[in-house]
GROMACS .gro file of C-alpha atoms in nm:
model
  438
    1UNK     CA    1  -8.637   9.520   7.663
    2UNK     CA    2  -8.731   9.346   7.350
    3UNK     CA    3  -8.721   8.981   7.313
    4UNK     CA    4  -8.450   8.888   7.086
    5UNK     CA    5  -8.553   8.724   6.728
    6UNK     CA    6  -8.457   8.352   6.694
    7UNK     CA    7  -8.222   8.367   6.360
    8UNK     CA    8  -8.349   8.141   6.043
    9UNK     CA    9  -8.148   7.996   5.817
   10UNK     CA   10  -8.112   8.045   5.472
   11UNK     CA   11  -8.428   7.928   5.263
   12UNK     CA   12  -8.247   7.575   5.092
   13UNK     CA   13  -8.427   7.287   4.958
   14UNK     CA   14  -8.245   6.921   4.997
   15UNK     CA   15  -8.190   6.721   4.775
   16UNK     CA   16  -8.419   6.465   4.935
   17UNK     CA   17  -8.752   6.724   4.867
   18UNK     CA   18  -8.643   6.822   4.527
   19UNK     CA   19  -8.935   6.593   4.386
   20UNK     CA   20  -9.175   6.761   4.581
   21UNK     CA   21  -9.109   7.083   4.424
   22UNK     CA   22  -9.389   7.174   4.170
   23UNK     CA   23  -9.185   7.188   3.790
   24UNK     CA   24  -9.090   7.543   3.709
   25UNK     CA   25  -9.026   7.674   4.037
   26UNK     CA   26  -8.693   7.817   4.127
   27UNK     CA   27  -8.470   7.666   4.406
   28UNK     CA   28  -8.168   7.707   4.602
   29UNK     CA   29  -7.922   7.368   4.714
   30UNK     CA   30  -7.637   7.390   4.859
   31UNK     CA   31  -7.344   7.085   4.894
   32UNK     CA   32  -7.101   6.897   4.800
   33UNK     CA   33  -6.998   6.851   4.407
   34UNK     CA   34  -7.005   6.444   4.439
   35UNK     CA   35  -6.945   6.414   4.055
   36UNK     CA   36  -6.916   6.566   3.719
   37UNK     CA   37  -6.965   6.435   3.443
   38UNK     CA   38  -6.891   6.634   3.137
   39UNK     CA   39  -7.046   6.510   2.795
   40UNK     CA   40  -7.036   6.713   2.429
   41UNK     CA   41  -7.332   6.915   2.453
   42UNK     CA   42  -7.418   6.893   2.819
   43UNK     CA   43  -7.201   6.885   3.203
   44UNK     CA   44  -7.402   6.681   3.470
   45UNK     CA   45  -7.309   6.775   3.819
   46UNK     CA   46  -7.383   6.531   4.132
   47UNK     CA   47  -7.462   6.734   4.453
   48UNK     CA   48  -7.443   6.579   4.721
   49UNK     CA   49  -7.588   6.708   5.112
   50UNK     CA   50  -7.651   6.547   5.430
   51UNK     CA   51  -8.028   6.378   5.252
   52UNK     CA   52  -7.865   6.250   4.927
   53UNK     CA   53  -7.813   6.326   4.595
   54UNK     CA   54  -7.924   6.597   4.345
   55UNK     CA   55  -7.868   6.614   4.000
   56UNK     CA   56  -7.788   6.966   3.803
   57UNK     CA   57  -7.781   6.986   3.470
   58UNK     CA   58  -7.561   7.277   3.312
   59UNK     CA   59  -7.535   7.338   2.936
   60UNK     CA   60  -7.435   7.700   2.903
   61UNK     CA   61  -7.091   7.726   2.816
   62UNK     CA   62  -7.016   7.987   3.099
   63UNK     CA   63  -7.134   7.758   3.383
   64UNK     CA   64  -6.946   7.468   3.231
   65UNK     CA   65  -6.615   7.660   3.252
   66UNK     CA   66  -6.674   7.758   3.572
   67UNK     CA   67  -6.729   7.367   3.711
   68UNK     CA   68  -6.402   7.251   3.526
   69UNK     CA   69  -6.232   7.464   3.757
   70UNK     CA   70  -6.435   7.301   4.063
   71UNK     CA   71  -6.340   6.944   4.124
   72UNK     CA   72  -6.500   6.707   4.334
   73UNK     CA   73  -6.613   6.782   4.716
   74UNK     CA   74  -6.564   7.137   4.644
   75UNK     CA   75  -6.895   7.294   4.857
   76UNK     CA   76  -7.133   7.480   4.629
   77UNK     CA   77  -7.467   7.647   4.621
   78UNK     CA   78  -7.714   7.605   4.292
   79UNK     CA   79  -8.034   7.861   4.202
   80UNK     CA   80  -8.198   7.684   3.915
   81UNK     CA   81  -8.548   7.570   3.810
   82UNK     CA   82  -8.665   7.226   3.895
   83UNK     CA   83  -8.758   7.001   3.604
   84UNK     CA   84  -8.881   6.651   3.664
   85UNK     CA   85  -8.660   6.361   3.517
   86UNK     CA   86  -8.753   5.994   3.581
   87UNK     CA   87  -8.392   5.888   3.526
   88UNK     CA   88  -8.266   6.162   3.750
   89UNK     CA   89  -8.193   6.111   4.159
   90UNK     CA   90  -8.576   6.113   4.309
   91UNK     CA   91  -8.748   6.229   3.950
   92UNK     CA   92  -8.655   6.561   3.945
   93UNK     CA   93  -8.353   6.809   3.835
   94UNK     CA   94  -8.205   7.143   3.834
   95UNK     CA   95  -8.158   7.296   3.539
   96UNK     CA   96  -8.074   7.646   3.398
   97UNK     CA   97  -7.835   7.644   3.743
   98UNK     CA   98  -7.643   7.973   3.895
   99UNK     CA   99  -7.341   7.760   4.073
  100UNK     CA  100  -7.170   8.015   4.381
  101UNK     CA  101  -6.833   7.837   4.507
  102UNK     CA  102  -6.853   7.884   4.886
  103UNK     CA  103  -6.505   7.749   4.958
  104UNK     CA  104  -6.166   7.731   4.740
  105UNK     CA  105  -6.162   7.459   4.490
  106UNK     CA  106  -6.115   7.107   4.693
  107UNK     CA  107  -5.825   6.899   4.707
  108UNK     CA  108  -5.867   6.566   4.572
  109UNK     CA  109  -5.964   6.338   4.780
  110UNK     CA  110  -5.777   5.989   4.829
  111UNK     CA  111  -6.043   5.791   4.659
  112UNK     CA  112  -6.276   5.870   4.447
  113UNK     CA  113  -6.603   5.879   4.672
  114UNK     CA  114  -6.883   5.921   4.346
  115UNK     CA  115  -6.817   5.518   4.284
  116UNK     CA  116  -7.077   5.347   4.465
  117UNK     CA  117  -6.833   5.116   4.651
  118UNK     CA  118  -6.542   5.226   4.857
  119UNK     CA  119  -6.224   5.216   4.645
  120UNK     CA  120  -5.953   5.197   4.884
  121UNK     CA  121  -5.868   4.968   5.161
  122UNK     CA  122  -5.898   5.024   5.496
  123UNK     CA  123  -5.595   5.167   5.613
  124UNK     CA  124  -5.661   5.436   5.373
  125UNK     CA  125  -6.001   5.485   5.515
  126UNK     CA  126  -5.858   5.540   5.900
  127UNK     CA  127  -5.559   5.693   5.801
  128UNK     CA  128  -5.801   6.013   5.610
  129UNK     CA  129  -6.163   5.949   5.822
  130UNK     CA  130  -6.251   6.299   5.814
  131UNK     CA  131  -6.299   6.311   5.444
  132UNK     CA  132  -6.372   5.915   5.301
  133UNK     CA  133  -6.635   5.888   5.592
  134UNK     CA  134  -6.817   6.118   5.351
  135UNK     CA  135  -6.868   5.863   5.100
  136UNK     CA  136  -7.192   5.715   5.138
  137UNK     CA  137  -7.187   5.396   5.247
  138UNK     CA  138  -6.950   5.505   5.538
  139UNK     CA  139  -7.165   5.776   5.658
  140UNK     CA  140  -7.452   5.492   5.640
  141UNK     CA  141  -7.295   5.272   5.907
  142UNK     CA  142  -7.311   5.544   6.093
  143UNK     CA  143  -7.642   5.677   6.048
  144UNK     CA  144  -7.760   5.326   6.133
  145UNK     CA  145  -7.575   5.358   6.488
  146UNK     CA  146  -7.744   5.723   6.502
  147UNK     CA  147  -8.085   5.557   6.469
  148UNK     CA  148  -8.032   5.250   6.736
  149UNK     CA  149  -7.928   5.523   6.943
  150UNK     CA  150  -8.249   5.741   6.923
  151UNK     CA  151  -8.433   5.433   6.912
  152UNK     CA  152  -8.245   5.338   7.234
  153UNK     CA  153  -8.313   5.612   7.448
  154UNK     CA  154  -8.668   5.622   7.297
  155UNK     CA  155  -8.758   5.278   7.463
  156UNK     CA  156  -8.626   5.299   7.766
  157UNK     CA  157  -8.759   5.652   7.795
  158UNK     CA  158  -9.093   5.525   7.700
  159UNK     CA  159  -8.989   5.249   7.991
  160UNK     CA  160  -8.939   5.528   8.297
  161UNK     CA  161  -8.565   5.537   8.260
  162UNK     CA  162  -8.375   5.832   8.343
  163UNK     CA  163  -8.110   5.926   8.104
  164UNK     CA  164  -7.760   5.999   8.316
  165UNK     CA  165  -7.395   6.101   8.255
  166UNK     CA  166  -7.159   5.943   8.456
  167UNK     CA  167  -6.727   6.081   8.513
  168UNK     CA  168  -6.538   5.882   8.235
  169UNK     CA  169  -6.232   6.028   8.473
  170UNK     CA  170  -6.243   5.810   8.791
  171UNK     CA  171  -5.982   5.735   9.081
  172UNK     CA  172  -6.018   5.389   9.084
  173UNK     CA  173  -5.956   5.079   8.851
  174UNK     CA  174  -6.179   4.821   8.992
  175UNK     CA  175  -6.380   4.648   8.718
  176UNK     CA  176  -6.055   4.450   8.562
  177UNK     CA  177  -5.783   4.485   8.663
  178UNK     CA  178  -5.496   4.650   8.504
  179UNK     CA  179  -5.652   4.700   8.221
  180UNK     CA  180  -5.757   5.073   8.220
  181UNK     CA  181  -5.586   5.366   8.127
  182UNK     CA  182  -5.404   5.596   8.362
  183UNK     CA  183  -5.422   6.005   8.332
  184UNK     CA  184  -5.205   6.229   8.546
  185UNK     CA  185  -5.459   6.421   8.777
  186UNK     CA  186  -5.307   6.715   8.877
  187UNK     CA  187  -5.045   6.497   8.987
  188UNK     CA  188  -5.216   6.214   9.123
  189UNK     CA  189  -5.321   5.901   8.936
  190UNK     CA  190  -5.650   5.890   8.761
  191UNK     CA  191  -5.806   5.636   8.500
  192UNK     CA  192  -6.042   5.662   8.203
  193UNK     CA  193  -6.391   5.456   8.325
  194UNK     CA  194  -6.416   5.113   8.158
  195UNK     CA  195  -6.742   5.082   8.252
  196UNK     CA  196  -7.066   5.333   8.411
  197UNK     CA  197  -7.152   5.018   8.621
  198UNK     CA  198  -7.068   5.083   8.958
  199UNK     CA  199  -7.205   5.443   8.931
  200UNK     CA  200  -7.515   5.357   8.741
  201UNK     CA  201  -7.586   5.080   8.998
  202UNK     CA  202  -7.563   5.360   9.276
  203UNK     CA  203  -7.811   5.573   9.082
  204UNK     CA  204  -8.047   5.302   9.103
  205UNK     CA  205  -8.094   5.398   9.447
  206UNK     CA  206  -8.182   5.778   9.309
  207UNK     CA  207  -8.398   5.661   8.998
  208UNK     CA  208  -8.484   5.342   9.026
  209UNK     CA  209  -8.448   5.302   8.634
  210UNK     CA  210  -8.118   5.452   8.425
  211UNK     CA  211  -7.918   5.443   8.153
  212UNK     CA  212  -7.651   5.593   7.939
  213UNK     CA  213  -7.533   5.631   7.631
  214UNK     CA  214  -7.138   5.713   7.609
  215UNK     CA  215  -6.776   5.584   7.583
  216UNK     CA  216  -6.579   5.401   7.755
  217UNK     CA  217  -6.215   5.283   7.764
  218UNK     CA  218  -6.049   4.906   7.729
  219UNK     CA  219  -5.674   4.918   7.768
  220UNK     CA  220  -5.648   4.562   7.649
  221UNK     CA  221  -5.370   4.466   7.398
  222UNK     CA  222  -5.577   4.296   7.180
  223UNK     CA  223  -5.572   4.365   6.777
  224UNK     CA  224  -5.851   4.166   6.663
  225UNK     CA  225  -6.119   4.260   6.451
  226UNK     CA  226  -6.417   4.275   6.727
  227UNK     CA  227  -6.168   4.469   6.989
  228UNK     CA  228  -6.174   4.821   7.053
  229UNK     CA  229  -5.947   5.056   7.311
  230UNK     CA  230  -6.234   5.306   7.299
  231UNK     CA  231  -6.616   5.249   7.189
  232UNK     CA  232  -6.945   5.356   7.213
  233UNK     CA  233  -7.203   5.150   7.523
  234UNK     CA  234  -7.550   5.147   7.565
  235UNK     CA  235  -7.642   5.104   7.946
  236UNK     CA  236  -7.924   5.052   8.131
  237UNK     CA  237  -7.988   4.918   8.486
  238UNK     CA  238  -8.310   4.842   8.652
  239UNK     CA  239  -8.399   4.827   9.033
  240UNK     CA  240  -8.705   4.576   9.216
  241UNK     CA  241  -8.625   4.300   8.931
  242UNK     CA  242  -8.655   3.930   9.033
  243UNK     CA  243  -8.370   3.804   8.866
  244UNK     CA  244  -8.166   3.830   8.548
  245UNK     CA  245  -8.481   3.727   8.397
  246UNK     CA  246  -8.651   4.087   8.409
  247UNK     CA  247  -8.313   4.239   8.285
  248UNK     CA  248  -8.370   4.016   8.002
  249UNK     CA  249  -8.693   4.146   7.948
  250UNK     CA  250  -8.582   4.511   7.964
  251UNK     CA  251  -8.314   4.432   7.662
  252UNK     CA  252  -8.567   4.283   7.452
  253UNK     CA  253  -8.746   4.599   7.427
  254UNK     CA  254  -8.400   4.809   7.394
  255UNK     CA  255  -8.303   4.622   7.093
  256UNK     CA  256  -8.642   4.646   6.936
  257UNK     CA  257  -8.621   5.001   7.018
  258UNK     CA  258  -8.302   5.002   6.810
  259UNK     CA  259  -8.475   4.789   6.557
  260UNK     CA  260  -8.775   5.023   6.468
  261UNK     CA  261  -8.519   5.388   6.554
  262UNK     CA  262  -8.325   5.215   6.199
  263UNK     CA  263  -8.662   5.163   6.037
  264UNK     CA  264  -8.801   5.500   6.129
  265UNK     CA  265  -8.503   5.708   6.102
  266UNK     CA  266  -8.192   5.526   5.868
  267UNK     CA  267  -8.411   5.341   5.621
  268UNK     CA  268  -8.271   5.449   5.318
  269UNK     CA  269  -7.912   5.383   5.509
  270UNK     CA  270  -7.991   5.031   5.583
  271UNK     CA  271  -8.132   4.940   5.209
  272UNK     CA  272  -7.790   5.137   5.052
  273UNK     CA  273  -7.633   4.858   5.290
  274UNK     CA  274  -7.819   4.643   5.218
  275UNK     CA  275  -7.877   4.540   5.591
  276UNK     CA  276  -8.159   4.292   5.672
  277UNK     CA  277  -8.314   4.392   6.008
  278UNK     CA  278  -8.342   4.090   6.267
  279UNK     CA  279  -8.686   4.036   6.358
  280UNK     CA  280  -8.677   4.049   6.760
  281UNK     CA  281  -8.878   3.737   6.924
  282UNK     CA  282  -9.092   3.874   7.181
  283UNK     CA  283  -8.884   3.656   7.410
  284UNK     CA  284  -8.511   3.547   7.371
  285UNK     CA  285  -8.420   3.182   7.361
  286UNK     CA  286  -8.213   3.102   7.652
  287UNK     CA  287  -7.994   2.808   7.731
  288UNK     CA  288  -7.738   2.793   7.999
  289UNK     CA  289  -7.365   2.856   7.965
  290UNK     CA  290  -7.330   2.460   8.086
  291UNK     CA  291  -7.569   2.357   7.814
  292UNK     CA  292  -7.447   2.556   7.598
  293UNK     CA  293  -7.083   2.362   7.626
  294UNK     CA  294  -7.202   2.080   7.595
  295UNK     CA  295  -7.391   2.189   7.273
  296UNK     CA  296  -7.112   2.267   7.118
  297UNK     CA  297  -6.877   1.950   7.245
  298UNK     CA  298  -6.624   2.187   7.474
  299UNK     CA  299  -6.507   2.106   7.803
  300UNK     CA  300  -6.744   2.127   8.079
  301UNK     CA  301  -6.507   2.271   8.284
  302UNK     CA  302  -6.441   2.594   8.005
  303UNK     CA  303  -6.433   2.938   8.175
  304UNK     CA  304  -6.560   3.106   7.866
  305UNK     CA  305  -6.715   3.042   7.528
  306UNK     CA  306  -6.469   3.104   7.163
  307UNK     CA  307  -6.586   3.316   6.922
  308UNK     CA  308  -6.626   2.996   6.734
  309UNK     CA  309  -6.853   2.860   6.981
  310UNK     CA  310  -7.029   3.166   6.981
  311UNK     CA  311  -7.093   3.141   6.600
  312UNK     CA  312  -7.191   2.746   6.656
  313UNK     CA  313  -7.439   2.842   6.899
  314UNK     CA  314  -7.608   3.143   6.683
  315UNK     CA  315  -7.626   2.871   6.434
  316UNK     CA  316  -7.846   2.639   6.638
  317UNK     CA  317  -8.008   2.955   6.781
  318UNK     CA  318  -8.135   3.029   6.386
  319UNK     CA  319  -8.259   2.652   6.337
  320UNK     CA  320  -8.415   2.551   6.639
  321UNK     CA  321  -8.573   2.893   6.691
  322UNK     CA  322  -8.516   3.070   6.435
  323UNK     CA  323  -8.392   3.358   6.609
  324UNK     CA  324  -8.078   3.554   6.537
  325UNK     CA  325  -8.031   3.611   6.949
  326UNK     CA  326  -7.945   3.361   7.209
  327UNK     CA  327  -7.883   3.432   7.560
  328UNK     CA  328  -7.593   3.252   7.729
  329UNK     CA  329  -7.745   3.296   8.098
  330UNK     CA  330  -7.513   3.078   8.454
  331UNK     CA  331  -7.160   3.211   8.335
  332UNK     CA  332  -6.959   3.068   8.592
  333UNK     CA  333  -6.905   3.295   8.882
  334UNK     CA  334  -6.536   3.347   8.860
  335UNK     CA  335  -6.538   3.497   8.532
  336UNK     CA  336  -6.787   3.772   8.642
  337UNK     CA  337  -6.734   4.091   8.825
  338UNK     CA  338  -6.760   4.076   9.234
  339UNK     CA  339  -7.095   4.267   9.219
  340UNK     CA  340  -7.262   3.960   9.025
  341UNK     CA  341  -7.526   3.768   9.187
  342UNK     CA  342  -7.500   3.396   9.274
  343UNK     CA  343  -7.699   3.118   9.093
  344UNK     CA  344  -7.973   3.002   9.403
  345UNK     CA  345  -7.913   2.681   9.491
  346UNK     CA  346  -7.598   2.654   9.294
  347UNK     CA  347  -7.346   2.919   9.378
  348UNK     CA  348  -7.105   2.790   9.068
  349UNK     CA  349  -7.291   2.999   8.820
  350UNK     CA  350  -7.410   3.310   8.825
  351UNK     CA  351  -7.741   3.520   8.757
  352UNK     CA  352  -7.609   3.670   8.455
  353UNK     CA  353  -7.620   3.667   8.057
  354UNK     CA  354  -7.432   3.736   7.713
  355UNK     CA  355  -7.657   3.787   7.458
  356UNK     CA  356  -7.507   3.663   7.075
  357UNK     CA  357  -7.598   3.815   6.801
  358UNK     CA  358  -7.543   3.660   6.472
  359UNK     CA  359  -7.280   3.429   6.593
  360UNK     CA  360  -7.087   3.725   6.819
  361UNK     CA  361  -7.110   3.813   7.170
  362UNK     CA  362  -7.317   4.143   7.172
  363UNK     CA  363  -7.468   4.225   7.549
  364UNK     CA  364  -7.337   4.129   7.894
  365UNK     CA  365  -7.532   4.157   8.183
  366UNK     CA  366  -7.724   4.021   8.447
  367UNK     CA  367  -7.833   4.054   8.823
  368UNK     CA  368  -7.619   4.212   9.067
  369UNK     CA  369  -7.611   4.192   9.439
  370UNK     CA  370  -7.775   4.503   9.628
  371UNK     CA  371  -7.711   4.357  10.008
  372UNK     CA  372  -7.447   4.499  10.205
  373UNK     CA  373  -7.354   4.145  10.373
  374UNK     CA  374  -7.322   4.025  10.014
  375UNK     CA  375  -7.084   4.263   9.924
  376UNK     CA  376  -6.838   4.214  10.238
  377UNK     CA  377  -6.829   3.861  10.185
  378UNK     CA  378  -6.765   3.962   9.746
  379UNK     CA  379  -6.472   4.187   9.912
  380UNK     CA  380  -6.344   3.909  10.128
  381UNK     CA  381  -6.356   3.665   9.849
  382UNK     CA  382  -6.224   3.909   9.594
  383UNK     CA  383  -5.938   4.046   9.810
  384UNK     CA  384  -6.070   4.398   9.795
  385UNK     CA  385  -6.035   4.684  10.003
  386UNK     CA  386  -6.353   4.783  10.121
  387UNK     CA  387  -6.204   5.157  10.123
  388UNK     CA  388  -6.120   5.174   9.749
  389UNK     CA  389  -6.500   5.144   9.702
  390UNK     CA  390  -6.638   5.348  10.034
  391UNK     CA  391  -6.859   5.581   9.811
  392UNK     CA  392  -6.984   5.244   9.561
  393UNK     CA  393  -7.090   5.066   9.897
  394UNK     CA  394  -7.225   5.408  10.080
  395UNK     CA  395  -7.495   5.345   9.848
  396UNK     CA  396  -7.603   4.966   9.956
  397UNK     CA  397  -7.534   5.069  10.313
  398UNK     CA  398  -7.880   5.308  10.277
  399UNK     CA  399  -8.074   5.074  10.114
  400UNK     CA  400  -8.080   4.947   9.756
  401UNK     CA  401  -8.297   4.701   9.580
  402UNK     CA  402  -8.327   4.389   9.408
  403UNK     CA  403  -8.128   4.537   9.060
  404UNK     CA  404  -7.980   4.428   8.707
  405UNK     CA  405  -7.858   4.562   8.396
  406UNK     CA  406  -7.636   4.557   8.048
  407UNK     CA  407  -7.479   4.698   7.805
  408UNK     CA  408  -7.495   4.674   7.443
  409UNK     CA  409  -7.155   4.762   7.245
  410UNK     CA  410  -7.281   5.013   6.964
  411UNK     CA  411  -6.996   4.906   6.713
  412UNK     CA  412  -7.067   4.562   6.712
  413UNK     CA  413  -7.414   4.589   6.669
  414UNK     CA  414  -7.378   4.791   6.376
  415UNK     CA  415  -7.091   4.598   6.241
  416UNK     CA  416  -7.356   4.289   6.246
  417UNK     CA  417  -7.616   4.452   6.093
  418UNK     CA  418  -7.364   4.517   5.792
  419UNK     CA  419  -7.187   4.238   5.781
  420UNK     CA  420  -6.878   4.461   5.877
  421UNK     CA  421  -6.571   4.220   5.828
  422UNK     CA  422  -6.351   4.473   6.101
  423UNK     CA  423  -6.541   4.698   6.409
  424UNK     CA  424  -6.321   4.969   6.273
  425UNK     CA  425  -6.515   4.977   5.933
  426UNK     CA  426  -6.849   5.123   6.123
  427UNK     CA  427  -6.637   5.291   6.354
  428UNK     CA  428  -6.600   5.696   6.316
  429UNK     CA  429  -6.263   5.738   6.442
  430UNK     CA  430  -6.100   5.398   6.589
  431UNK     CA  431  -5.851   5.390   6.907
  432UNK     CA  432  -5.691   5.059   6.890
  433UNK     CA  433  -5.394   4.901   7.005
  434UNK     CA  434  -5.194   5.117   6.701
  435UNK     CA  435  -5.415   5.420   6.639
  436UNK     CA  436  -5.417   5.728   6.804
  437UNK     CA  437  -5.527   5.969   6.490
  438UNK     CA  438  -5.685   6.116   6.322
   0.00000   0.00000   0.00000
């Protein structure tokens, strides 16, 4: 039997490599029409594909009766002869173009996604995603979150971490509360995950070092700017640590990963943005969450910190270090999960961090404990049943180690980086407290 033939696709130049074409040579693009503009003696036509912007330009009368008849983000292919331009997209055109329609003429869109800014407001944007996330500065925010997430899983690869995919369908809601969503299970009640964290801490006892990049699921009634029913985490969690300290450590060299997966792979993205990339100290500076009150004058006895003392402490972050991260590390133990490790020596705080990023809350995590004595006494404290979590504590029962981890929400990174006024803006397709489409 003969091996089968892998299948190549049709030979298309982007418009990207149209300026490395030698002048005089024929080529074949294929896109979107992103604009025409029609002038006297001459019809410019803006295609657009998934590397940027071409420009064709069409002066037999033919061709220009055949594009009035093909509006906007109709999805063409052009055979013409490349002619360099230095006022054209990249230095080069198309002229002397064959246009083939490869679909029926578009429908209008709801803006008009040539302008370089977005037209419409943001209702208008959710409401039609599948077509205004085409304009480019939408489909930059998300090739920005495309890069930190190569660049993600490229560090911690490069780290020994073992990439894993954990059930987002789970039969019990222990992280907080009742604050998950409920499924019918073939007739029994099931929940979407809000977290991977119990079952990435058991594979720490399989690989020592994991992570994961996927969704998970907050049914929390909030409608706030920064809050999201459904978005995108970035896991990780690390066995024979010390302390929080080494988890620290660990996130350091995620986020960088991030960093240089946006330089190497969503440059031009990040300059149409016009993001400014933080530089990432080789250490964070860390203060503790009881400093950290009393830095910004609240009450020692505060559970939490505001987003406003988040922002206050970024701000002192940026001039005494001049860092745009700060980890919050000794959160006080009863606002942290029953698997977080105690403080030694001072069992009010805990082992764990939040790490702000430009004045918002970007990364929780911290040590957790791996001794089965521990965890009775958590479940005793908590008021647990030790049954609800038999096959989470199976796992400590045969031996786990010293182990810590985070997770980094992929939204609100990405709606730092652009200055994103609303998660939902650098979100593909938002689930909120009102949105359930499209």
């Amino acid at each position: 039997m003969q091996p089968t033939q892998p299948t190549t696709l049709a030979p298309r130049v982007l418009a990207r490599d149209l300026a490395s074409v030698e002048p005089g040579e024929r080529v074949t693009l294929a896109g979107w029409i992103h604009r025409r503009r029609v002038l006297a003696s001459v019809t410019f036509l803006v295609l657009r594909d998934r590397s940027g912007l071409a420009q064709v330009v069409v002066k037999d009368r033919e061709t220009v009766d055949q594009l009035s008849g093909l509006p906007e983000e109709t999805v063409v292919e052009v055979t013409g002869t490349v002619s360099a331009n230095a006022s054209a997209p990249g230095g080069a055109e198309v002229v002397e173009p064959a246009v083939t329609a490869l679909t029926e003429p578009a429908v209008a869109p709801p803006t008009e996604l040539w302008r370089p800014t977005f037209g419409a407001g943001l209702p208008t944007h959710l409401d039609h995603a599948a077509v205004t996330l085409r304009h480019p500065r939408h489909r930059a925010a998300w090739q920005l979150a495309s890069a930190s997430m190569r660049g993600f899983r490229a560090a911690l690869g490069g780290l020994e971490f073992t990439e894993i995919a954990t059930p987002k369908l789970v039969g019990t809601a222990t992280e907080s509360g009742a604050n998950v969503f409920t499924v019918d299970y073939f007739g029994r009640t099931g929940y979407l995950a809000q977290s991977p964290q119990l079952y990435k801490q058991m594979l720490v006892g399989v690989f020592e070092r994991v992570f994961e990049v996927g969704p998970v699921f907050r049914a929390e009634p909030h409608d706030t700017v920064r809050h999201l029913a459904q978005y995108t985490s970035l896991d990780a969690e690390l066995g024979f640590i010390r302390d929080h300290h080494d988890v620290l450590a660990v996130l350091r060299e995620a986020i960088a990963g991030m960093v240089e997966g946006i330089r190497e792979y969503a440059a031009d993205a990040a300059a149409l943005l016009g993001v400014e990339l933080p530089q990432v100290p080789e250490q964070f500076p860390v203060i503790h969450f009881s400093d950290a009150l009393a830095k910004v004058g609240a009450d020692p006895d505060e559970p939490d910190l505001s987003p406003a003392h988040e922002r206050a402490l970024s701000e002192w972050a940026k001039t005494a270090y001049g860092s745009d991260f700060l980890a919050v590390e000794g959160y006080p133990m009863g606002k942290r999960p029953f698997y977080t490790h105690p403080q030694p020596g001072d069992e009010r705080w805990s082992n764990s961090f939040d790490l702000l990023f430009r004045g918002l809350e970007l990364t929780t995590g911290g040590q957790r404990l791996h001794r089965p004595s521990d965890y009775a006494a958590a479940m005793a404290r908590t008021g647990t049943d030790p049954a609800v979590l038999a096959g989470y504590l199976d796992a400590f029962a045969h031996g786990m180690p010293p182990h810590g981890g985070f997770a980094i929400g992929l939204e609100r990174w990405v709606g730092r980086l652009t200055g994103a006024e609303n998660i939902r803006e650098v979100t593909l397709f938002p689930r909120d407290l009102h949105r359930l489409e499209p």
